[in-house]
Amino acid sequence: MFVAVACDFANDDHAQEVIKLLGWYGFEKVQEGVWESASIPENTLARLKRDIDRNCDSFDSIRFYQFPMEETMVITSLKGKRWRRIILE
């Protein structure tokens, strides 16, 4: 599955921790605040989201653009310490 991650952090400590995690999970930085992975398994992505959640606070904003997932594009966002999911058909 292809996944792009867009991040906007409230402080540098959170940014450094999440950037380290993204690199560890095999993501490559493609622009300021944007990372991509061309092949990440769904279960690995779920672990990454849990790890990111532990390193962020309610002022950080993160969006995952996942394709294909369930034969469609899925956008998952973390804002205000709550995950939301949008399925585009």
PDB file of N, CA and C in Angstrom:
ATOM      1  N   MET A   1       0.842  -1.168   0.000  1.00  0.00           N
ATOM      2  CA  MET A   1       0.000   0.000   0.000  1.00  0.00           C
ATOM      3  C   MET A   1       0.894   1.239   0.000  1.00  0.00           C
ATOM      4  N   PHE A   2       0.526   2.246  -0.793  1.00  0.00           N
ATOM      5  CA  PHE A   2       1.221   3.533  -0.812  1.00  0.00           C
ATOM      6  C   PHE A   2       0.646   4.406   0.295  1.00  0.00           C
ATOM      7  N   VAL A   3       1.539   5.063   1.057  1.00  0.00           N
ATOM      8  CA  VAL A   3       1.107   5.952   2.129  1.00  0.00           C
ATOM      9  C   VAL A   3       1.950   7.219   2.091  1.00  0.00           C
ATOM     10  N   ALA A   4       1.266   8.365   2.129  1.00  0.00           N
ATOM     11  CA  ALA A   4       1.926   9.658   2.294  1.00  0.00           C
ATOM     12  C   ALA A   4       1.495  10.204   3.645  1.00  0.00           C
ATOM     13  N   VAL A   5       2.436  10.818   4.354  1.00  0.00           N
ATOM     14  CA  VAL A   5       2.160  11.368   5.677  1.00  0.00           C
ATOM     15  C   VAL A   5       2.518  12.852   5.654  1.00  0.00           C
ATOM     16  N   ALA A   6       1.552  13.690   6.033  1.00  0.00           N
ATOM     17  CA  ALA A   6       1.772  15.131   6.143  1.00  0.00           C
ATOM     18  C   ALA A   6       1.687  15.505   7.612  1.00  0.00           C
ATOM     19  N   CYS A   7       2.685  16.245   8.104  1.00  0.00           N
ATOM     20  CA  CYS A   7       2.761  16.555   9.536  1.00  0.00           C
ATOM     21  C   CYS A   7       2.908  18.052   9.776  1.00  0.00           C
ATOM     22  N   ASP A   8       2.260  18.508  10.846  1.00  0.00           N
ATOM     23  CA  ASP A   8       2.400  19.879  11.329  1.00  0.00           C
ATOM     24  C   ASP A   8       2.499  19.786  12.846  1.00  0.00           C
ATOM     25  N   PHE A   9       3.686  20.057  13.372  1.00  0.00           N
ATOM     26  CA  PHE A   9       3.934  19.855  14.795  1.00  0.00           C
ATOM     27  C   PHE A   9       3.920  21.163  15.563  1.00  0.00           C
ATOM     28  N   ALA A  10       3.476  21.072  16.812  1.00  0.00           N
ATOM     29  CA  ALA A  10       3.427  22.244  17.683  1.00  0.00           C
ATOM     30  C   ALA A  10       4.800  22.549  18.283  1.00  0.00           C
ATOM     31  N   ASN A  11       5.628  21.498  18.463  1.00  0.00           N
ATOM     32  CA  ASN A  11       6.970  21.761  18.991  1.00  0.00           C
ATOM     33  C   ASN A  11       7.993  20.831  18.356  1.00  0.00           C
ATOM     34  N   ASP A  12       9.231  21.234  18.437  1.00  0.00           N
ATOM     35  CA  ASP A  12      10.321  20.508  17.777  1.00  0.00           C
ATOM     36  C   ASP A  12      10.587  19.135  18.385  1.00  0.00           C
ATOM     37  N   ASP A  13      10.341  18.972  19.688  1.00  0.00           N
ATOM     38  CA  ASP A  13      10.572  17.667  20.313  1.00  0.00           C
ATOM     39  C   ASP A  13       9.670  16.607  19.699  1.00  0.00           C
ATOM     40  N   HIS A  14       8.400  16.945  19.501  1.00  0.00           N
ATOM     41  CA  HIS A  14       7.476  15.994  18.880  1.00  0.00           C
ATOM     42  C   HIS A  14       7.894  15.716  17.443  1.00  0.00           C
ATOM     43  N   ALA A  15       8.275  16.754  16.732  1.00  0.00           N
ATOM     44  CA  ALA A  15       8.693  16.596  15.337  1.00  0.00           C
ATOM     45  C   ALA A  15       9.878  15.647  15.241  1.00  0.00           C
ATOM     46  N   GLN A  16      10.876  15.822  16.073  1.00  0.00           N
ATOM     47  CA  GLN A  16      12.069  14.977  16.020  1.00  0.00           C
ATOM     48  C   GLN A  16      11.732  13.513  16.295  1.00  0.00           C
ATOM     49  N   GLU A  17      10.870  13.266  17.273  1.00  0.00           N
ATOM     50  CA  GLU A  17      10.499  11.887  17.603  1.00  0.00           C
ATOM     51  C   GLU A  17       9.723  11.225  16.464  1.00  0.00           C
ATOM     52  N   VAL A  18       8.753  11.938  15.888  1.00  0.00           N
ATOM     53  CA  VAL A  18       7.945  11.357  14.810  1.00  0.00           C
ATOM     54  C   VAL A  18       8.778  11.176  13.549  1.00  0.00           C
ATOM     55  N   ILE A  19       9.643  12.125  13.237  1.00  0.00           N
ATOM     56  CA  ILE A  19      10.517  12.000  12.070  1.00  0.00           C
ATOM     57  C   ILE A  19      11.417  10.770  12.219  1.00  0.00           C
ATOM     58  N   LYS A  20      11.915  10.543  13.420  1.00  0.00           N
ATOM     59  CA  LYS A  20      12.733   9.361  13.690  1.00  0.00           C
ATOM     60  C   LYS A  20      11.905   8.090  13.455  1.00  0.00           C
ATOM     61  N   LEU A  21      10.667   8.080  13.939  1.00  0.00           N
ATOM     62  CA  LEU A  21       9.785   6.922  13.737  1.00  0.00           C
ATOM     63  C   LEU A  21       9.521   6.669  12.253  1.00  0.00           C
ATOM     64  N   LEU A  22       9.210   7.735  11.510  1.00  0.00           N
ATOM     65  CA  LEU A  22       8.924   7.582  10.084  1.00  0.00           C
ATOM     66  C   LEU A  22      10.114   6.971   9.352  1.00  0.00           C
ATOM     67  N   GLY A  23      11.304   7.422   9.678  1.00  0.00           N
ATOM     68  CA  GLY A  23      12.513   6.852   9.078  1.00  0.00           C
ATOM     69  C   GLY A  23      12.700   5.395   9.456  1.00  0.00           C
ATOM     70  N   TRP A  24      12.446   5.073  10.705  1.00  0.00           N
ATOM     71  CA  TRP A  24      12.584   3.696  11.168  1.00  0.00           C
ATOM     72  C   TRP A  24      11.600   2.775  10.457  1.00  0.00           C
ATOM     73  N   TYR A  25      10.404   3.284  10.141  1.00  0.00           N
ATOM     74  CA  TYR A  25       9.397   2.486   9.436  1.00  0.00           C
ATOM     75  C   TYR A  25       9.578   2.510   7.914  1.00  0.00           C
ATOM     76  N   GLY A  26      10.646   3.156   7.429  1.00  0.00           N
ATOM     77  CA  GLY A  26      10.970   3.104   6.007  1.00  0.00           C
ATOM     78  C   GLY A  26      10.416   4.230   5.158  1.00  0.00           C
ATOM     79  N   PHE A  27       9.887   5.281   5.759  1.00  0.00           N
ATOM     80  CA  PHE A  27       9.379   6.423   5.002  1.00  0.00           C
ATOM     81  C   PHE A  27      10.526   7.323   4.569  1.00  0.00           C
ATOM     82  N   GLU A  28      10.365   7.958   3.409  1.00  0.00           N
ATOM     83  CA  GLU A  28      11.356   8.897   2.901  1.00  0.00           C
ATOM     84  C   GLU A  28      10.759  10.289   2.851  1.00  0.00           C
ATOM     85  N   LYS A  29      11.541  11.272   3.246  1.00  0.00           N
ATOM     86  CA  LYS A  29      11.081  12.662   3.209  1.00  0.00           C
ATOM     87  C   LYS A  29      11.071  13.130   1.757  1.00  0.00           C
ATOM     88  N   VAL A  30       9.937  13.679   1.305  1.00  0.00           N
ATOM     89  CA  VAL A  30       9.828  14.157  -0.073  1.00  0.00           C
ATOM     90  C   VAL A  30       9.635  15.671  -0.147  1.00  0.00           C
ATOM     91  N   GLN A  31       9.143  16.265   0.922  1.00  0.00           N
ATOM     92  CA  GLN A  31       8.999  17.715   1.037  1.00  0.00           C
ATOM     93  C   GLN A  31       9.021  18.074   2.509  1.00  0.00           C
ATOM     94  N   GLU A  32       9.080  19.352   2.801  1.00  0.00           N
ATOM     95  CA  GLU A  32       9.029  19.789   4.195  1.00  0.00           C
ATOM     96  C   GLU A  32       7.713  19.330   4.813  1.00  0.00           C
ATOM     97  N   GLY A  33       7.784  18.472   5.803  1.00  0.00           N
ATOM     98  CA  GLY A  33       6.597  17.989   6.494  1.00  0.00           C
ATOM     99  C   GLY A  33       5.852  16.874   5.787  1.00  0.00           C
ATOM    100  N   VAL A  34       6.436  16.280   4.716  1.00  0.00           N
ATOM    101  CA  VAL A  34       5.750  15.218   3.969  1.00  0.00           C
ATOM    102  C   VAL A  34       6.707  14.039   3.762  1.00  0.00           C
ATOM    103  N   TRP A  35       6.222  12.841   4.108  1.00  0.00           N
ATOM    104  CA  TRP A  35       6.984  11.599   3.944  1.00  0.00           C
ATOM    105  C   TRP A  35       6.143  10.601   3.168  1.00  0.00           C
ATOM    106  N   GLU A  36       6.809   9.686   2.445  1.00  0.00           N
ATOM    107  CA  GLU A  36       6.096   8.682   1.646  1.00  0.00           C
ATOM    108  C   GLU A  36       6.733   7.307   1.814  1.00  0.00           C
ATOM    109  N   SER A  37       5.868   6.292   1.669  1.00  0.00           N
ATOM    110  CA  SER A  37       6.309   4.908   1.597  1.00  0.00           C
ATOM    111  C   SER A  37       5.503   4.237   0.495  1.00  0.00           C
ATOM    112  N   ALA A  38       6.192   3.555  -0.415  1.00  0.00           N
ATOM    113  CA  ALA A  38       5.505   2.902  -1.527  1.00  0.00           C
ATOM    114  C   ALA A  38       4.969   1.526  -1.151  1.00  0.00           C
ATOM    115  N   SER A  39       5.449   0.965  -0.065  1.00  0.00           N
ATOM    116  CA  SER A  39       4.980  -0.374   0.304  1.00  0.00           C
ATOM    117  C   SER A  39       5.104  -0.572   1.811  1.00  0.00           C
ATOM    118  N   ILE A  40       3.999  -0.385   2.487  1.00  0.00           N
ATOM    119  CA  ILE A  40       3.969  -0.629   3.924  1.00  0.00           C
ATOM    120  C   ILE A  40       2.746  -1.500   4.222  1.00  0.00           C
ATOM    121  N   PRO A  41       2.940  -2.599   4.915  1.00  0.00           N
ATOM    122  CA  PRO A  41       1.809  -3.471   5.251  1.00  0.00           C
ATOM    123  C   PRO A  41       0.836  -2.782   6.213  1.00  0.00           C
ATOM    124  N   GLU A  42      -0.428  -3.162   6.128  1.00  0.00           N
ATOM    125  CA  GLU A  42      -1.467  -2.551   6.945  1.00  0.00           C
ATOM    126  C   GLU A  42      -1.201  -2.707   8.444  1.00  0.00           C
ATOM    127  N   ASN A  43      -0.739  -3.875   8.868  1.00  0.00           N
ATOM    128  CA  ASN A  43      -0.482  -4.075  10.297  1.00  0.00           C
ATOM    129  C   ASN A  43       0.695  -3.228  10.780  1.00  0.00           C
ATOM    130  N   THR A  44       1.684  -3.015   9.936  1.00  0.00           N
ATOM    131  CA  THR A  44       2.818  -2.155  10.280  1.00  0.00           C
ATOM    132  C   THR A  44       2.365  -0.707  10.381  1.00  0.00           C
ATOM    133  N   LEU A  45       1.491  -0.292   9.481  1.00  0.00           N
ATOM    134  CA  LEU A  45       0.958   1.071   9.525  1.00  0.00           C
ATOM    135  C   LEU A  45       0.173   1.308  10.813  1.00  0.00           C
ATOM    136  N   ALA A  46      -0.568   0.325  11.266  1.00  0.00           N
ATOM    137  CA  ALA A  46      -1.317   0.448  12.524  1.00  0.00           C
ATOM    138  C   ALA A  46      -0.360   0.649  13.703  1.00  0.00           C
ATOM    139  N   ARG A  47       0.761  -0.083  13.708  1.00  0.00           N
ATOM    140  CA  ARG A  47       1.766   0.096  14.770  1.00  0.00           C
ATOM    141  C   ARG A  47       2.376   1.488  14.711  1.00  0.00           C
ATOM    142  N   LEU A  48       2.669   1.970  13.496  1.00  0.00           N
ATOM    143  CA  LEU A  48       3.233   3.310  13.338  1.00  0.00           C
ATOM    144  C   LEU A  48       2.276   4.353  13.906  1.00  0.00           C
ATOM    145  N   LYS A  49       0.999   4.235  13.617  1.00  0.00           N
ATOM    146  CA  LYS A  49       0.022   5.206  14.127  1.00  0.00           C
ATOM    147  C   LYS A  49      -0.004   5.206  15.653  1.00  0.00           C
ATOM    148  N   ARG A  50       0.066   4.030  16.263  1.00  0.00           N
ATOM    149  CA  ARG A  50       0.102   3.967  17.740  1.00  0.00           C
ATOM    150  C   ARG A  50       1.372   4.628  18.270  1.00  0.00           C
ATOM    151  N   ASP A  51       2.494   4.372  17.615  1.00  0.00           N
ATOM    152  CA  ASP A  51       3.759   4.978  18.050  1.00  0.00           C
ATOM    153  C   ASP A  51       3.714   6.496  17.908  1.00  0.00           C
ATOM    154  N   ILE A  52       3.156   6.970  16.814  1.00  0.00           N
ATOM    155  CA  ILE A  52       3.052   8.417  16.608  1.00  0.00           C
ATOM    156  C   ILE A  52       2.141   9.036  17.661  1.00  0.00           C
ATOM    157  N   ASP A  53       1.031   8.386  17.931  1.00  0.00           N
ATOM    158  CA  ASP A  53       0.083   8.888  18.926  1.00  0.00           C
ATOM    159  C   ASP A  53       0.747   9.096  20.280  1.00  0.00           C
ATOM    160  N   ARG A  54       1.644   8.194  20.642  1.00  0.00           N
ATOM    161  CA  ARG A  54       2.353   8.303  21.924  1.00  0.00           C
ATOM    162  C   ARG A  54       3.333   9.473  21.966  1.00  0.00           C
ATOM    163  N   ASN A  55       3.750   9.962  20.791  1.00  0.00           N
ATOM    164  CA  ASN A  55       4.760  11.019  20.734  1.00  0.00           C
ATOM    165  C   ASN A  55       4.202  12.380  20.337  1.00  0.00           C
ATOM    166  N   CYS A  56       2.896  12.522  20.319  1.00  0.00           N
ATOM    167  CA  CYS A  56       2.255  13.781  19.919  1.00  0.00           C
ATOM    168  C   CYS A  56       1.345  14.278  21.034  1.00  0.00           C
ATOM    169  N   ASP A  57       0.967  15.542  20.929  1.00  0.00           N
ATOM    170  CA  ASP A  57      -0.043  16.065  21.847  1.00  0.00           C
ATOM    171  C   ASP A  57      -1.184  16.676  21.046  1.00  0.00           C
ATOM    172  N   SER A  58      -2.118  17.314  21.720  1.00  0.00           N
ATOM    173  CA  SER A  58      -3.337  17.786  21.060  1.00  0.00           C
ATOM    174  C   SER A  58      -3.098  18.943  20.101  1.00  0.00           C
ATOM    175  N   PHE A  59      -1.906  19.527  20.095  1.00  0.00           N
ATOM    176  CA  PHE A  59      -1.609  20.635  19.184  1.00  0.00           C
ATOM    177  C   PHE A  59      -0.974  20.178  17.874  1.00  0.00           C
ATOM    178  N   ASP A  60      -0.590  18.910  17.788  1.00  0.00           N
ATOM    179  CA  ASP A  60       0.018  18.359  16.576  1.00  0.00           C
ATOM    180  C   ASP A  60      -1.069  17.894  15.610  1.00  0.00           C
ATOM    181  N   SER A  61      -0.764  17.977  14.316  1.00  0.00           N
ATOM    182  CA  SER A  61      -1.714  17.535  13.288  1.00  0.00           C
ATOM    183  C   SER A  61      -0.967  16.641  12.295  1.00  0.00           C
ATOM    184  N   ILE A  62      -1.522  15.426  12.070  1.00  0.00           N
ATOM    185  CA  ILE A  62      -0.900  14.457  11.166  1.00  0.00           C
ATOM    186  C   ILE A  62      -1.979  13.840  10.294  1.00  0.00           C
ATOM    187  N   ARG A  63      -1.678  13.713   8.996  1.00  0.00           N
ATOM    188  CA  ARG A  63      -2.623  13.076   8.064  1.00  0.00           C
ATOM    189  C   ARG A  63      -1.912  11.977   7.295  1.00  0.00           C
ATOM    190  N   PHE A  64      -2.576  10.830   7.187  1.00  0.00           N
ATOM    191  CA  PHE A  64      -2.112   9.705   6.391  1.00  0.00           C
ATOM    192  C   PHE A  64      -3.008   9.592   5.169  1.00  0.00           C
ATOM    193  N   TYR A  65      -2.402   9.563   3.987  1.00  0.00           N
ATOM    194  CA  TYR A  65      -3.127   9.339   2.735  1.00  0.00           C
ATOM    195  C   TYR A  65      -2.749   7.933   2.280  1.00  0.00           C
ATOM    196  N   GLN A  66      -3.707   7.005   2.321  1.00  0.00           N
ATOM    197  CA  GLN A  66      -3.443   5.595   2.066  1.00  0.00           C
ATOM    198  C   GLN A  66      -4.178   5.145   0.804  1.00  0.00           C
ATOM    199  N   PHE A  67      -3.417   4.490  -0.112  1.00  0.00           N
ATOM    200  CA  PHE A  67      -4.037   3.975  -1.326  1.00  0.00           C
ATOM    201  C   PHE A  67      -3.290   2.729  -1.784  1.00  0.00           C
ATOM    202  N   PRO A  68      -3.893   1.678  -2.238  1.00  0.00           N
ATOM    203  CA  PRO A  68      -5.322   1.411  -2.064  1.00  0.00           C
ATOM    204  C   PRO A  68      -5.553   0.772  -0.713  1.00  0.00           C
ATOM    205  N   MET A  69      -6.662   1.055  -0.149  1.00  0.00           N
ATOM    206  CA  MET A  69      -7.095   0.432   1.085  1.00  0.00           C
ATOM    207  C   MET A  69      -8.584   0.190   0.945  1.00  0.00           C
ATOM    208  N   GLU A  70      -8.964  -1.032   1.039  1.00  0.00           N
ATOM    209  CA  GLU A  70     -10.360  -1.411   0.826  1.00  0.00           C
ATOM    210  C   GLU A  70     -10.842  -0.935  -0.544  1.00  0.00           C
ATOM    211  N   GLU A  71      -9.953  -1.063  -1.548  1.00  0.00           N
ATOM    212  CA  GLU A  71     -10.259  -0.697  -2.939  1.00  0.00           C
ATOM    213  C   GLU A  71     -10.543   0.787  -3.140  1.00  0.00           C
ATOM    214  N   THR A  72     -10.104   1.630  -2.234  1.00  0.00           N
ATOM    215  CA  THR A  72     -10.354   3.062  -2.339  1.00  0.00           C
ATOM    216  C   THR A  72      -9.227   3.825  -1.645  1.00  0.00           C
ATOM    217  N   MET A  73      -9.328   5.142  -1.624  1.00  0.00           N
ATOM    218  CA  MET A  73      -8.358   5.974  -0.916  1.00  0.00           C
ATOM    219  C   MET A  73      -8.913   6.299   0.459  1.00  0.00           C
ATOM    220  N   VAL A  74      -8.044   6.197   1.460  1.00  0.00           N
ATOM    221  CA  VAL A  74      -8.444   6.479   2.828  1.00  0.00           C
ATOM    222  C   VAL A  74      -7.531   7.568   3.384  1.00  0.00           C
ATOM    223  N   ILE A  75      -8.132   8.544   4.027  1.00  0.00           N
ATOM    224  CA  ILE A  75      -7.382   9.597   4.711  1.00  0.00           C
ATOM    225  C   ILE A  75      -7.646   9.440   6.201  1.00  0.00           C
ATOM    226  N   THR A  76      -6.576   9.271   6.951  1.00  0.00           N
ATOM    227  CA  THR A  76      -6.681   9.160   8.399  1.00  0.00           C
ATOM    228  C   THR A  76      -5.948  10.343   8.999  1.00  0.00           C
ATOM    229  N   SER A  77      -6.581  11.033   9.929  1.00  0.00           N
ATOM    230  CA  SER A  77      -5.939  12.207  10.513  1.00  0.00           C
ATOM    231  C   SER A  77      -5.948  12.143  12.034  1.00  0.00           C
ATOM    232  N   LEU A  78      -4.895  12.695  12.611  1.00  0.00           N
ATOM    233  CA  LEU A  78      -4.769  12.831  14.061  1.00  0.00           C
ATOM    234  C   LEU A  78      -4.747  14.316  14.353  1.00  0.00           C
ATOM    235  N   LYS A  79      -5.763  14.771  15.046  1.00  0.00           N
ATOM    236  CA  LYS A  79      -5.830  16.181  15.433  1.00  0.00           C
ATOM    237  C   LYS A  79      -6.548  16.243  16.765  1.00  0.00           C
ATOM    238  N   GLY A  80      -5.987  16.993  17.687  1.00  0.00           N
ATOM    239  CA  GLY A  80      -6.583  17.070  19.011  1.00  0.00           C
ATOM    240  C   GLY A  80      -6.567  15.737  19.731  1.00  0.00           C
ATOM    241  N   LYS A  81      -5.539  14.911  19.454  1.00  0.00           N
ATOM    242  CA  LYS A  81      -5.367  13.576  20.045  1.00  0.00           C
ATOM    243  C   LYS A  81      -6.506  12.626  19.697  1.00  0.00           C
ATOM    244  N   ARG A  82      -7.201  12.870  18.571  1.00  0.00           N
ATOM    245  CA  ARG A  82      -8.267  11.977  18.126  1.00  0.00           C
ATOM    246  C   ARG A  82      -8.015  11.589  16.683  1.00  0.00           C
ATOM    247  N   TRP A  83      -8.129  10.294  16.401  1.00  0.00           N
ATOM    248  CA  TRP A  83      -7.990   9.797  15.040  1.00  0.00           C
ATOM    249  C   TRP A  83      -9.343   9.850  14.347  1.00  0.00           C
ATOM    250  N   ARG A  84      -9.339  10.315  13.106  1.00  0.00           N
ATOM    251  CA  ARG A  84     -10.541  10.331  12.266  1.00  0.00           C
ATOM    252  C   ARG A  84     -10.202   9.687  10.941  1.00  0.00           C
ATOM    253  N   ARG A  85     -11.201   9.076  10.327  1.00  0.00           N
ATOM    254  CA  ARG A  85     -10.971   8.354   9.064  1.00  0.00           C
ATOM    255  C   ARG A  85     -11.998   8.800   8.042  1.00  0.00           C
ATOM    256  N   ILE A  86     -11.517   9.139   6.844  1.00  0.00           N
ATOM    257  CA  ILE A  86     -12.382   9.517   5.727  1.00  0.00           C
ATOM    258  C   ILE A  86     -12.118   8.522   4.595  1.00  0.00           C
ATOM    259  N   ILE A  87     -13.174   7.934   4.063  1.00  0.00           N
ATOM    260  CA  ILE A  87     -13.044   6.984   2.953  1.00  0.00           C
ATOM    261  C   ILE A  87     -13.584   7.652   1.703  1.00  0.00           C
ATOM    262  N   LEU A  88     -12.734   7.770   0.684  1.00  0.00           N
ATOM    263  CA  LEU A  88     -13.127   8.378  -0.584  1.00  0.00           C
ATOM    264  C   LEU A  88     -13.453   7.283  -1.588  1.00  0.00           C
ATOM    265  N   GLU A  89     -14.609   7.350  -2.161  1.00  0.00           N
ATOM    266  CA  GLU A  89     -15.013   6.322  -3.118  1.00  0.00           C
ATOM    267  C   GLU A  89     -14.963   6.822  -4.526  1.00  0.00           C
TER     268      GLU A  89
END
